[in-house]
Amino acid sequence: GQNIDQPTEMTATEGAIVQINCTYQTSGFNGLFWYQQHAGEAPTFLSYNVLDGLEEKGRFSSFLSRSKGYSYLLLKELQMKDSASYLCAVQDSNYQLIWGAGTKLIIKP
Amino acid sequence: GAVVSQHPSRVICKSGTSVKIECRSLDFQATTMFWYRQFPKQSLMLMATSNEGSKATYEQGVEKDKFLINHASLTLSTLTVTSAHPEDSSFYICSARDREPNEQFFGPGTRLTVL
């Protein structure tokens, strides 16, 4: 079966760094996405990885290891507005997105 | 990025009525649109995949006669929840994929409350 695992909830301090992990087992692989979702809103795109390595985009970076079925999203210089759920999704061989349950990130002052 | 709109953003209806939700890609042609449902504190659940000009492909457990999907043009897909019941209350989100298949663009979602 297809499976995406990520922690349910994480807490971090404003200004700090947090890493959200995602492991996956899917039928085929055509890229891994990270989305941010604030409560009551639709997801917004953060990053896309299809090759191994680190992709950096401002305060957010995403890493992928296809051989390990592993990715992480790294958030630096955390701000209160970063409090949200972070969804990991893998695009399978049919280009459908398989979603993780999301990680709720709580930022404390 | 590309823009996808949904209408209405929020709807409250009585049990037994039907509700239509529109999803539009505003600045690109979407050959494929996806309809998701999200219950509180749960992940997105794919309901169906809609290809322009053909019948939608429904995920297992989703009743195609209850959730009618029409993708009549490259910029519009509609989801009609027929004979809605309180258990259909949820956040419905559409997404659209253009000819570059590496990203889905999400609409803002429609919150449906069935009384």
Coordinates of N, CA and C in Angstrom, one line a residue:
Chain A
G1 N 0.8 -1.2 0.0 CA 0.0 0.0 0.0 C 0.9 1.3 0.0
Q2 N 0.2 2.4 -0.1 CA 0.9 3.6 -0.2 C 0.8 4.3 1.2
N3 N 1.9 4.9 1.6 CA 1.9 5.4 3.0 C 2.8 6.6 3.1
I4 N 2.3 7.7 3.7 CA 3.1 8.8 4.0 C 3.1 9.1 5.5
D5 N 4.2 9.2 6.1 CA 4.3 9.4 7.6 C 5.0 10.7 7.9
Q6 N 4.4 11.4 8.8 CA 5.0 12.6 9.3 C 4.4 12.8 10.7
P7 N 5.2 13.5 11.6 CA 4.8 13.7 13.0 C 3.5 14.5 13.0
T8 N 2.7 14.2 14.0 CA 1.4 14.8 14.2 C 1.5 16.3 14.6
E9 N 2.4 16.5 15.5 CA 2.5 17.9 16.1 C 3.9 18.2 16.5
M10 N 4.3 19.4 16.3 CA 5.6 19.8 16.8 C 5.5 21.2 17.4
T11 N 6.4 21.5 18.3 CA 6.4 22.8 19.0 C 7.8 23.4 18.8
A12 N 7.9 24.7 18.5 CA 9.2 25.4 18.4 C 9.0 26.8 18.9
T13 N 10.2 27.4 19.1 CA 10.2 28.8 19.6 C 10.4 29.8 18.5
E14 N 9.8 30.9 18.6 CA 10.0 32.0 17.7 C 11.5 32.3 17.5
G15 N 11.9 32.4 16.3 CA 13.3 32.7 16.0 C 14.2 31.5 15.8
A16 N 13.7 30.3 16.2 CA 14.5 29.1 16.2 C 14.4 28.4 14.8
I17 N 14.9 27.2 14.7 CA 14.8 26.4 13.5 C 14.1 25.1 13.9
V18 N 13.3 24.6 12.9 CA 12.6 23.4 13.1 C 12.6 22.5 11.8
Q19 N 12.7 21.2 12.0 CA 12.8 20.3 10.9 C 11.6 19.3 11.0
I20 N 10.8 19.3 9.9 CA 9.7 18.4 9.9 C 10.0 17.3 8.9
N21 N 10.0 16.0 9.4 CA 10.3 14.9 8.6 C 9.1 14.2 7.9
C22 N 9.4 13.6 6.8 CA 8.4 12.9 6.1 C 9.0 11.6 5.5
T23 N 8.4 10.5 5.7 CA 8.9 9.3 5.1 C 7.7 8.7 4.2
Y24 N 8.0 8.1 3.1 CA 7.0 7.6 2.2 C 7.3 6.3 1.6
Q25 N 6.2 5.6 1.3 CA 6.2 4.4 0.5 C 5.1 4.5 -0.5
T26 N 5.4 4.6 -1.8 CA 4.4 4.8 -2.8 C 4.7 4.0 -4.0
S27 N 3.7 3.8 -4.8 CA 3.8 3.1 -6.1 C 4.3 4.1 -7.1
G28 N 5.6 4.2 -7.3 CA 6.1 5.1 -8.3 C 6.4 6.5 -7.6
F29 N 7.2 7.2 -8.2 CA 7.6 8.5 -7.6 C 7.8 9.6 -8.7
N30 N 7.1 10.6 -8.6 CA 7.2 11.7 -9.6 C 7.3 13.1 -8.8
G31 N 8.0 13.0 -7.7 CA 8.2 14.3 -7.0 C 7.5 14.3 -5.6
L32 N 8.1 15.1 -4.7 CA 7.5 15.3 -3.4 C 7.3 16.8 -3.1
F33 N 6.1 17.0 -2.6 CA 5.7 18.4 -2.4 C 5.5 18.7 -0.9
W34 N 5.8 19.9 -0.5 CA 5.4 20.4 0.8 C 4.5 21.5 0.7
Y35 N 3.4 21.5 1.5 CA 2.4 22.5 1.4 C 2.2 23.0 2.9
Q36 N 1.8 24.3 3.0 CA 1.5 24.9 4.2 C 0.0 25.1 4.2
Q37 N -0.7 24.8 5.3 CA -2.1 25.0 5.4 C -2.5 25.7 6.8
H38 N -3.0 26.9 6.7 CA -3.5 27.5 7.9 C -4.9 27.0 8.1
A39 N -5.4 27.0 9.3 CA -6.7 26.5 9.7 C -7.8 27.2 8.9
G40 N -8.6 26.4 8.3 CA -9.7 26.9 7.5 C -9.4 27.4 6.1
E41 N -8.2 27.2 5.7 CA -7.8 27.6 4.4 C -7.3 26.5 3.6
A42 N -7.2 26.7 2.3 CA -6.6 25.6 1.4 C -5.1 25.6 1.5
P43 N -4.5 24.5 1.1 CA -3.0 24.4 1.2 C -2.4 25.4 0.2
T44 N -1.2 25.9 0.6 CA -0.4 26.7 -0.4 C 0.9 26.0 -0.6
F45 N 1.4 26.1 -1.8 CA 2.6 25.4 -2.2 C 3.8 26.0 -1.5
L46 N 4.7 25.2 -1.0 CA 6.0 25.6 -0.5 C 7.2 25.2 -1.3
S47 N 7.2 23.8 -1.6 CA 8.4 23.3 -2.3 C 8.1 22.1 -3.1
Y48 N 9.0 21.8 -4.0 CA 8.9 20.6 -4.8 C 10.3 20.0 -5.0
N49 N 10.4 18.7 -4.7 CA 11.7 18.0 -4.9 C 11.5 16.8 -5.8
V50 N 12.3 16.6 -6.8 CA 12.2 15.4 -7.6 C 13.6 14.7 -7.6
L51 N 14.6 15.5 -7.4 CA 16.0 14.9 -7.4 C 16.5 15.0 -5.9
D52 N 17.4 14.1 -5.6 CA 18.0 14.1 -4.3 C 18.7 15.4 -4.0
G53 N 18.6 15.8 -2.8 CA 19.4 17.0 -2.4 C 18.5 18.0 -1.7
L54 N 19.1 19.2 -1.5 CA 18.5 20.2 -0.7 C 18.1 21.4 -1.7
E55 N 16.8 21.8 -1.5 CA 16.3 23.0 -2.3 C 16.1 24.1 -1.3
E56 N 16.7 25.2 -1.5 CA 16.5 26.3 -0.5 C 15.7 27.4 -1.1
K57 N 14.8 27.9 -0.4 CA 13.9 29.0 -0.8 C 13.6 29.9 0.4
G58 N 14.5 30.9 0.5 CA 14.3 31.9 1.6 C 14.5 31.2 3.0
R59 N 13.5 31.3 3.8 CA 13.6 30.7 5.2 C 13.3 29.2 5.2
F60 N 12.8 28.8 4.0 CA 12.3 27.4 4.0 C 13.3 26.6 3.1
S61 N 13.6 25.4 3.5 CA 14.4 24.5 2.7 C 13.8 23.1 2.7
S62 N 13.9 22.4 1.6 CA 13.4 21.0 1.6 C 14.4 20.1 1.1
F63 N 14.5 18.9 1.7 CA 15.5 17.9 1.3 C 14.8 16.6 0.9
L64 N 15.5 15.9 0.0 CA 14.9 14.6 -0.5 C 16.0 13.6 -0.6
S65 N 15.7 12.4 -0.2 CA 16.5 11.2 -0.4 C 15.6 10.1 -1.0
R66 N 15.7 9.9 -2.2 CA 14.8 8.9 -2.9 C 15.1 7.5 -2.4
S67 N 16.4 7.2 -2.2 CA 16.7 5.8 -1.9 C 16.2 5.5 -0.5
K68 N 16.1 6.5 0.4 CA 15.6 6.3 1.7 C 14.1 6.5 1.9
G69 N 13.5 7.1 0.8 CA 12.1 7.4 0.9 C 11.8 8.4 2.0
Y70 N 12.6 9.5 2.0 CA 12.7 10.4 3.1 C 12.8 11.9 2.6
S71 N 12.1 12.7 3.3 CA 12.2 14.2 3.0 C 12.1 14.9 4.3
Y72 N 12.6 16.1 4.3 CA 12.3 17.0 5.5 C 12.2 18.4 5.0
L73 N 11.4 19.2 5.7 CA 11.2 20.6 5.5 C 11.8 21.3 6.7
L74 N 12.7 22.2 6.3 CA 13.5 23.0 7.4 C 13.0 24.4 7.4
L75 N 12.5 24.9 8.5 CA 12.1 26.3 8.6 C 13.0 27.0 9.6
K76 N 13.6 28.1 9.1 CA 14.5 28.9 9.8 C 13.9 30.2 10.3
E77 N 14.5 30.8 11.3 CA 14.1 32.1 11.8 C 12.5 32.1 12.0
L78 N 12.0 31.2 12.7 CA 10.6 31.0 12.8 C 9.9 32.3 13.3
Q79 N 8.7 32.5 12.7 CA 7.9 33.6 13.0 C 6.5 33.0 13.4
M80 N 5.8 33.8 14.2 CA 4.5 33.4 14.7 C 3.6 33.0 13.6
K81 N 3.7 33.7 12.4 CA 2.8 33.3 11.3 C 3.1 32.0 10.7
D82 N 4.2 31.4 11.1 CA 4.5 30.0 10.6 C 3.7 28.9 11.3
S83 N 3.0 29.3 12.3 CA 2.1 28.4 13.0 C 1.1 27.9 12.0
A84 N 1.1 26.6 11.6 CA 0.2 26.1 10.6 C 0.4 24.6 10.5
S85 N -0.3 23.9 9.7 CA -0.1 22.5 9.4 C 0.8 22.4 8.1
Y86 N 1.7 21.5 8.1 CA 2.6 21.3 7.0 C 2.4 19.9 6.4
L87 N 2.0 19.9 5.2 CA 1.6 18.7 4.5 C 2.6 18.2 3.6
C88 N 3.0 16.9 3.7 CA 3.9 16.3 2.8 C 3.1 15.5 1.8
A89 N 3.4 15.6 0.5 CA 2.6 14.8 -0.5 C 3.5 14.3 -1.6
V90 N 3.3 13.1 -2.0 CA 4.1 12.5 -3.0 C 3.3 12.2 -4.3
Q91 N 3.8 12.6 -5.4 CA 3.2 12.4 -6.7 C 3.6 11.0 -7.2
D92 N 2.5 10.1 -7.3 CA 2.9 8.7 -7.7 C 3.0 8.6 -9.2
S93 N 3.1 7.4 -9.7 CA 3.3 7.1 -11.1 C 2.2 7.6 -12.0
N94 N 1.0 7.8 -11.4 CA -0.1 8.3 -12.2 C -0.3 9.8 -12.0
Y95 N 0.7 10.5 -11.4 CA 0.7 11.9 -11.1 C -0.4 12.3 -10.2
Q96 N -0.9 11.4 -9.4 CA -1.8 11.7 -8.3 C -1.0 12.0 -7.0
L97 N -1.5 12.9 -6.2 CA -0.8 13.3 -5.0 C -1.3 12.3 -3.9
I98 N -0.4 11.7 -3.2 CA -0.7 10.9 -2.0 C -0.3 11.8 -0.8
W99 N -1.2 12.1 0.1 CA -1.0 13.0 1.1 C -0.7 12.4 2.5
G100 N 0.2 13.0 3.2 CA 0.4 12.7 4.6 C -0.7 13.4 5.4
A101 N -0.8 13.1 6.7 CA -1.9 13.6 7.5 C -1.6 15.0 8.0
G102 N -0.3 15.5 7.8 CA 0.0 16.8 8.1 C 0.7 16.9 9.5
T103 N 1.6 17.9 9.7 CA 2.2 18.1 11.0 C 1.8 19.5 11.4
K104 N 1.1 19.6 12.6 CA 0.7 20.8 13.1 C 1.9 21.5 13.9
L105 N 2.3 22.6 13.4 CA 3.5 23.3 14.0 C 3.0 24.4 14.9
I106 N 3.4 24.4 16.1 CA 3.0 25.4 17.1 C 4.2 26.2 17.4
I107 N 4.1 27.6 17.2 CA 5.3 28.4 17.5 C 5.0 29.2 18.8
K108 N 5.9 29.1 19.7 CA 5.7 29.9 21.0 C 6.7 31.1 21.0
P109 N 6.2 32.1 21.7 CA 7.1 33.3 21.8 C 8.4 33.1 22.5
Chain B
G1 N 2.3 32.2 -9.2 CA 1.7 30.9 -9.7 C 0.3 31.1 -10.2
A2 N -0.2 30.0 -10.8 CA -1.5 30.1 -11.4 C -2.6 30.2 -10.4
V3 N -3.7 30.8 -10.8 CA -4.8 31.1 -9.9 C -6.0 30.2 -10.1
V4 N -6.5 29.6 -9.1 CA -7.7 28.8 -9.1 C -8.7 29.4 -8.2
S5 N -9.9 29.6 -8.7 CA -11.0 30.1 -7.8 C -12.1 29.1 -7.5
Q6 N -12.7 29.2 -6.4 CA -13.9 28.4 -6.1 C -15.0 29.3 -5.7
H7 N -16.2 28.8 -6.0 CA -17.4 29.5 -5.6 C -18.5 28.6 -5.3
P8 N -19.3 28.7 -4.2 CA -19.1 29.8 -3.2 C -18.0 29.4 -2.2
S9 N -17.6 30.3 -1.4 CA -16.6 30.0 -0.4 C -17.2 29.4 0.8
R10 N -18.5 29.7 1.0 CA -19.1 29.1 2.2 C -20.6 28.9 1.8
V11 N -21.2 27.8 2.2 CA -22.6 27.6 1.9 C -23.2 26.8 3.1
I12 N -24.4 27.2 3.5 CA -25.2 26.5 4.5 C -26.5 26.1 3.8
C13 N -26.8 24.8 4.0 CA -28.1 24.4 3.3 C -28.8 23.4 4.2
K14 N -30.1 23.2 3.8 CA -30.9 22.2 4.6 C -30.6 20.8 4.1
S15 N -30.8 19.9 4.9 CA -30.7 18.5 4.6 C -31.7 18.1 3.4
G16 N -31.2 17.4 2.4 CA -32.0 17.0 1.3 C -31.8 17.9 0.1
T17 N -31.2 19.0 0.2 CA -31.0 19.9 -0.9 C -29.7 19.6 -1.6
S18 N -29.6 20.1 -2.8 CA -28.4 19.9 -3.6 C -27.5 21.2 -3.7
V19 N -26.3 21.0 -3.7 CA -25.4 22.2 -3.7 C -24.3 22.0 -4.8
K20 N -24.1 23.1 -5.5 CA -23.2 23.1 -6.6 C -22.0 23.9 -6.3
I21 N -20.8 23.4 -6.4 CA -19.5 24.2 -6.2 C -18.8 24.3 -7.5
E22 N -18.4 25.5 -7.8 CA -17.6 25.7 -9.1 C -16.1 25.9 -8.8
C23 N -15.3 25.3 -9.7 CA -13.9 25.5 -9.6 C -13.4 26.0 -11.0
R24 N -12.7 27.1 -11.0 CA -12.2 27.7 -12.2 C -10.7 27.9 -12.2
S25 N -10.1 27.6 -13.3 CA -8.7 28.0 -13.4 C -8.7 29.3 -14.2
L26 N -8.1 30.4 -13.6 CA -8.3 31.7 -14.1 C -7.3 32.1 -15.2
D27 N -6.1 31.6 -15.2 CA -5.1 32.0 -16.2 C -4.4 30.9 -16.8
F28 N -5.0 29.7 -16.8 CA -4.4 28.6 -17.5 C -5.5 27.6 -17.8
Q29 N -5.2 26.7 -18.8 CA -6.1 25.7 -19.1 C -5.8 24.4 -18.4
A30 N -6.8 23.9 -17.6 CA -6.6 22.8 -16.8 C -7.2 21.5 -17.4
T31 N -6.3 20.7 -17.9 CA -6.8 19.4 -18.5 C -7.3 18.5 -17.4
T32 N -6.8 18.6 -16.2 CA -7.2 17.7 -15.1 C -7.5 18.6 -13.9
M33 N -8.6 18.3 -13.2 CA -8.9 18.9 -12.0 C -9.2 17.9 -10.9
F34 N -8.9 18.1 -9.7 CA -9.1 17.2 -8.6 C -10.0 17.8 -7.6
W35 N -10.9 16.9 -7.0 CA -11.8 17.4 -5.9 C -11.4 16.6 -4.7
Y36 N -11.2 17.4 -3.6 CA -10.8 16.9 -2.3 C -11.8 17.2 -1.3
R37 N -11.8 16.4 -0.2 CA -12.7 16.7 0.9 C -11.7 16.6 2.1
Q38 N -11.9 17.5 3.1 CA -11.1 17.5 4.3 C -12.0 17.7 5.5
F39 N -12.0 16.7 6.4 CA -12.7 16.8 7.6 C -11.8 17.5 8.7
P40 N -12.3 18.1 9.7 CA -11.5 18.7 10.7 C -10.3 17.9 11.2
K41 N -9.2 18.4 11.2 CA -8.0 17.8 11.8 C -7.6 16.5 11.0
Q42 N -8.1 16.4 9.8 CA -7.7 15.3 9.0 C -7.0 15.8 7.7
S43 N -6.3 14.8 7.0 CA -5.7 15.2 5.8 C -6.7 15.3 4.6
L44 N -6.2 15.9 3.5 CA -7.0 15.9 2.3 C -7.3 14.5 1.8
M45 N -8.5 14.3 1.4 CA -8.9 13.0 0.9 C -9.4 13.3 -0.6
L46 N -8.7 12.6 -1.5 CA -9.1 12.8 -2.9 C -10.4 12.1 -3.1
M47 N -11.3 12.8 -3.7 CA -12.7 12.3 -4.0 C -12.7 11.8 -5.5
A48 N -12.2 12.6 -6.4 CA -12.3 12.2 -7.8 C -11.4 13.0 -8.6
T49 N -11.0 12.5 -9.8 CA -10.2 13.2 -10.7 C -11.0 13.4 -12.0
S50 N -11.0 14.7 -12.4 CA -11.9 15.1 -13.5 C -11.0 15.5 -14.7
N51 N -11.2 14.9 -15.8 CA -10.6 15.2 -17.0 C -11.6 15.9 -18.0
E52 N -11.1 17.0 -18.6 CA -12.0 17.7 -19.5 C -12.6 16.9 -20.6
G53 N -13.9 16.9 -20.7 CA -14.6 16.2 -21.8 C -14.8 14.7 -21.5
S54 N -14.4 14.2 -20.4 CA -14.7 12.8 -20.1 C -15.2 12.6 -18.7
K55 N -15.7 11.4 -18.4 CA -16.3 11.2 -17.1 C -15.2 11.2 -16.0
A56 N -15.6 11.6 -14.8 CA -14.7 11.7 -13.7 C -14.3 10.3 -13.2
T57 N -13.2 10.2 -12.7 CA -12.7 8.9 -12.0 C -12.9 9.1 -10.5
Y58 N -13.7 8.3 -9.9 CA -14.0 8.4 -8.5 C -13.1 7.5 -7.7
E59 N -12.7 7.9 -6.5 CA -11.9 7.1 -5.6 C -12.9 6.1 -4.9
Q60 N -12.3 5.0 -4.4 CA -13.1 4.0 -3.8 C -13.8 4.6 -2.6
G61 N -15.1 4.3 -2.5 CA -15.9 4.7 -1.4 C -16.6 6.0 -1.6
V62 N -16.3 6.7 -2.7 CA -17.0 7.9 -3.1 C -18.2 7.6 -4.0
E63 N -19.4 8.0 -3.7 CA -20.6 7.7 -4.5 C -20.7 8.7 -5.6
K64 N -20.5 8.1 -6.8 CA -20.6 9.0 -8.0 C -21.9 9.6 -8.3
D65 N -23.0 8.9 -7.8 CA -24.3 9.4 -8.0 C -24.7 10.5 -7.0
K66 N -23.9 10.6 -5.9 CA -24.1 11.6 -4.9 C -23.3 12.8 -5.2
F67 N -22.1 12.6 -5.6 CA -21.1 13.7 -5.9 C -20.9 13.8 -7.4
L68 N -21.7 14.6 -8.1 CA -21.7 14.7 -9.5 C -20.7 15.7 -9.9
I69 N -19.8 15.3 -10.8 CA -18.7 16.1 -11.3 C -18.8 16.3 -12.8
N70 N -18.7 17.6 -13.2 CA -18.8 17.9 -14.6 C -17.6 18.8 -14.9
H71 N -16.8 18.4 -15.9 CA -15.7 19.2 -16.4 C -15.9 19.6 -17.8
A72 N -16.7 20.5 -18.0 CA -17.2 20.8 -19.4 C -16.2 21.6 -20.2
S73 N -15.3 22.3 -19.6 CA -14.4 23.1 -20.3 C -13.0 23.0 -19.7
L74 N -12.0 23.6 -20.3 CA -10.6 23.5 -19.8 C -10.4 24.4 -18.6
T75 N -11.4 25.2 -18.3 CA -11.2 26.2 -17.2 C -12.3 26.0 -16.1
L76 N -13.2 25.1 -16.2 CA -14.3 25.0 -15.3 C -14.6 23.5 -14.9
S77 N -14.7 23.2 -13.7 CA -15.2 21.9 -13.2 C -16.2 22.2 -12.1
T78 N -17.3 21.4 -12.0 CA -18.3 21.6 -11.0 C -18.5 20.3 -10.2
L79 N -18.7 20.5 -8.9 CA -19.1 19.4 -8.0 C -20.4 19.7 -7.5
T80 N -21.4 18.8 -7.7 CA -22.7 18.9 -7.1 C -22.9 17.8 -6.1
V81 N -23.2 18.3 -4.9 CA -23.5 17.4 -3.8 C -25.0 17.2 -3.8
T82 N -25.5 16.1 -4.2 CA -27.0 15.9 -4.3 C -27.5 15.3 -3.0
S83 N -28.7 15.8 -2.7 CA -29.4 15.4 -1.5 C -28.5 15.4 -0.3
A84 N -27.9 16.5 0.0 CA -26.9 16.6 1.0 C -27.5 16.3 2.4
H85 N -26.6 15.7 3.2 CA -26.9 15.3 4.6 C -25.9 15.9 5.5
P86 N -26.2 16.0 6.8 CA -25.2 16.6 7.8 C -23.8 16.0 7.7
E87 N -23.8 14.7 7.4 CA -22.4 14.0 7.3 C -21.6 14.5 6.1
D88 N -22.3 15.2 5.2 CA -21.6 15.7 4.0 C -20.9 17.1 4.4
S89 N -21.2 17.6 5.5 CA -20.6 18.8 5.9 C -19.1 18.7 6.0
S90 N -18.4 19.5 5.3 CA -16.9 19.3 5.2 C -16.3 20.5 4.4
F91 N -15.0 20.5 4.3 CA -14.3 21.5 3.5 C -14.0 20.9 2.2
Y92 N -14.5 21.4 1.1 CA -14.3 20.8 -0.2 C -13.3 21.7 -1.0
I93 N -12.2 21.1 -1.5 CA -11.2 21.9 -2.1 C -10.9 21.3 -3.5
C94 N -10.8 22.2 -4.5 CA -10.5 21.7 -5.8 C -9.0 22.1 -6.1
S95 N -8.4 21.4 -7.0 CA -7.1 21.8 -7.5 C -7.1 21.5 -9.0
A96 N -6.2 22.2 -9.7 CA -6.1 22.1 -11.2 C -4.7 21.9 -11.6
R97 N -4.5 21.1 -12.6 CA -3.2 20.8 -13.1 C -3.1 21.3 -14.6
D98 N -2.1 22.1 -14.9 CA -2.0 22.5 -16.3 C -1.1 21.5 -17.0
R99 N -0.7 21.9 -18.2 CA 0.0 20.9 -19.1 C 1.4 20.5 -18.5
E100 N 1.9 21.4 -17.6 CA 3.1 21.0 -16.9 C 2.6 20.2 -15.7
P101 N 2.9 18.9 -15.6 CA 2.3 18.1 -14.6 C 2.9 18.1 -13.2
N102 N 3.8 19.0 -13.0 CA 4.5 18.9 -11.7 C 4.0 19.8 -10.6
E103 N 2.9 20.4 -10.7 CA 2.3 21.1 -9.6 C 0.8 21.2 -9.8
Q104 N 0.1 21.1 -8.6 CA -1.3 21.3 -8.6 C -1.5 22.6 -7.9
F105 N -2.4 23.4 -8.5 CA -2.8 24.7 -7.9 C -4.2 24.6 -7.2
F106 N -4.2 25.0 -6.0 CA -5.4 24.8 -5.2 C -6.4 26.0 -5.2
G107 N -7.6 25.7 -5.2 CA -8.6 26.7 -5.0 C -8.7 27.0 -3.5
P108 N -9.4 28.1 -3.1 CA -9.4 28.5 -1.7 C -10.3 27.6 -0.8
G109 N -11.1 26.7 -1.5 CA -11.9 25.8 -0.7 C -13.3 26.4 -0.5
T110 N -14.3 25.4 -0.3 CA -15.7 25.7 0.0 C -16.1 25.0 1.3
R111 N -16.5 25.8 2.3 CA -17.0 25.1 3.5 C -18.5 24.9 3.4
L112 N -18.9 23.6 3.4 CA -20.3 23.2 3.3 C -20.8 22.8 4.7
T113 N -21.9 23.4 5.1 CA -22.5 23.0 6.3 C -24.0 22.6 6.0
V114 N -24.3 21.4 6.3 CA -25.6 20.9 6.0 C -26.4 20.8 7.4
L115 N -27.5 21.5 7.5 CA -28.2 21.5 8.7 C -29.2 20.3 8.8

